[in-house]
Amino acid sequence: LKYFELLGLAFKINKMNYDPPKTVTLSAILPNPSILLMGAGPVPISEEVKKASGIVFSHLGSTMQTIIKNLQTMARYVFQTNSTRILAVAGPASASMEMAMSSLVWPGRKVLVVNLGTFSQRFKDMTEGLGGSVTEVKPLGINFVTEAQVKSILEKESFDVLTIVHGETSCGIQNMELSKITKLAKSYGLKVVVDVVVTVSCMPVLMDEWGIDIMFTGGQKGISAIAGISLIAFSESVFEFIQNRKELFPHWCLDIRRAWKFWGLGEYHYTAPVPGILALYEGLRLICEETLEVRFERHLKSSLFLQDEIEKMGLSFYAPRYCRLNSVVAINTPQGVDTKALIAHMIKFSSVEISGAFGLSIFRIGQMGEQCREENVQRTLAALKLALEVNFFNL
Ligand SMILES: *Cc1c(COP(=O)(O)O)cnc(C)c1O
């Protein structure tokens, strides 16, 4: 203060009303050893992603332009599309879902929702929030929704949009007739929105060939980057349709026309989440280097091995083989076992975390990206065995 006094500058800092809180360092809070994430997401990240997500620089300018251009090229390959309308959204996969729905739905619009569970239901919630009307089609029993079911509805009534989730994470069921349904809906003139959050980059998803208008995923699932950033693609034709829409957009951040100012022209929309975009970049780069073919085989082998071993332990699956989702495997909790206690035991004694479920008596093991490594699968199986044995002796 003396120096400033000599300069004749008097500083008076007002006393604050509240004292600073006692702080706690992160290392005092975070689990040590760290927990291996083998649930329905987030998933473990590579060293490359870890490093990238700690870098900051300006979101405007030539460095960012190069990042964006390359990211879009890589994402096109991963989504198997020729569309140039591909971008990241600052927000979870649900924010991309919201961008998709608010682009296509307004009062008076009719949406056919293929509903397999929690995440399919989110499309319904958003449609209703936007003032659109919803018709649901649900599977008969533990199954996917068939093309025939959708066809009988489309023959009777007209709709503007169809929504469908490729892999329904909440119950571990895959919509096995997805491509038939999307092509059918397209032939009836519907806009087709697909949630590929837990399938793209884990198994074949062909955006253009399947007639998909909008599809999206989150950073923390198959791509094995981080949460809070998501990736969404629009077909050229749906992009044009949205550009020409007359109705006002309900969102500002999630308005694709505004977002395209940044992703298409490099102009300011909102401050882009550079570390998240870089994490996505590295996740996508590793997928491109591995190639989709090799990656799909790694995922399939890993998941089938996991399922074999689980069967050997005397456990059963929620979904039958023909509609079982390989990227998030849902396992019936055995009689007399408490799912929460099982998961807690695995975390406490093995530092492995898997997921419970919303309502159903199942637990779920993820097989996305970095989860499909032999050491991770072996560690998970060992942790599960241990937890079940303890549970057995406690009966
Ligand atoms: C995880 C998940 C979502 C939601 O992702 P958030 O990033 O939590 O918004 C949507 N759909 C499916 C199929 C998911 O597995």
Coordinates of N, CA, C and O and ligand atoms in Angstrom, one line a residue, residues 40 92-95 97 119 122 165 167-169 195 197-198 216 218 220-221, ligand 1:
A40 N -23.1 -46.7 -18.0 CA -23.7 -46.3 -19.3 C -23.2 -44.9 -19.7 O -23.8 -44.3 -20.6
P92 N -24.9 -31.2 -23.2 CA -25.0 -32.7 -23.3 C -25.7 -33.2 -24.5 O -26.2 -32.3 -25.3
A93 N -25.7 -34.5 -24.7 CA -26.4 -35.0 -25.9 C -27.9 -34.5 -25.9 O -28.4 -34.2 -27.0
S94 N -28.5 -34.3 -24.7 CA -29.8 -33.8 -24.7 C -30.0 -32.4 -25.3 O -31.0 -32.0 -25.8
A95 N -28.9 -31.6 -25.2 CA -28.9 -30.3 -25.8 C -29.0 -30.4 -27.3 O -29.7 -29.7 -28.0
M97 N -30.3 -33.0 -28.8 CA -31.6 -33.5 -29.1 C -32.6 -32.3 -29.1 O -33.5 -32.2 -30.0
F119 N -34.9 -42.7 -22.8 CA -34.3 -41.7 -23.7 C -35.3 -41.4 -24.9 O -35.3 -40.3 -25.4
R122 N -37.7 -38.9 -23.9 CA -37.2 -37.5 -23.9 C -37.7 -36.7 -25.1 O -38.0 -35.5 -25.1
V165 N -34.7 -43.9 -31.1 CA -33.4 -44.1 -30.5 C -32.8 -45.4 -31.0 O -33.5 -46.4 -30.9
G167 N -30.0 -47.2 -29.9 CA -29.7 -48.1 -28.7 C -30.4 -47.4 -27.5 O -30.0 -46.4 -27.1
E168 N -31.4 -48.1 -26.9 CA -32.1 -47.5 -25.8 C -31.3 -48.0 -24.5 O -31.4 -49.1 -24.0
T169 N -30.5 -47.0 -24.0 CA -29.6 -47.3 -22.9 C -30.3 -47.7 -21.6 O -29.7 -48.5 -20.9
D195 N -31.5 -40.7 -32.4 CA -30.5 -40.7 -31.2 C -29.6 -41.8 -31.4 O -30.0 -43.0 -31.3
V197 N -26.7 -41.9 -29.7 CA -25.8 -41.6 -28.6 C -24.9 -42.7 -28.2 O -23.7 -42.6 -28.0
V198 N -25.5 -43.9 -28.1 CA -24.6 -45.1 -27.6 C -24.3 -46.1 -28.7 O -23.8 -47.2 -28.5
F216 N -27.4 -37.4 -33.6 CA -26.5 -36.7 -32.7 C -26.0 -37.7 -31.6 O -26.6 -38.8 -31.5
G218 N -23.4 -37.7 -27.7 CA -22.7 -36.9 -26.7 C -21.2 -37.3 -26.6 O -20.8 -38.3 -27.0
Q220 N -19.4 -38.0 -24.1 CA -19.0 -38.9 -23.1 C -19.4 -40.4 -23.3 O -19.2 -41.2 -22.5
K221 N -19.9 -40.7 -24.5 CA -20.3 -42.0 -24.8 C -19.3 -42.7 -25.8 O -18.2 -42.7 -25.5
Ligands
LIG1 C1 -26.8 -40.8 -22.3 C2 -27.9 -40.8 -23.3 C3 -28.5 -39.6 -23.7 C4 -28.4 -38.3 -22.9 O1 -27.1 -37.9 -22.9 P1 -26.7 -36.6 -22.0 O2 -25.4 -36.2 -22.4 O3 -26.9 -37.0 -20.6 O4 -27.7 -35.6 -22.3 C5 -29.5 -39.6 -24.7 N1 -29.7 -40.8 -25.3 C6 -29.1 -42.0 -25.0 C7 -29.5 -43.2 -25.8 C8 -28.2 -42.0 -24.0 O5 -27.6 -43.1 -23.7

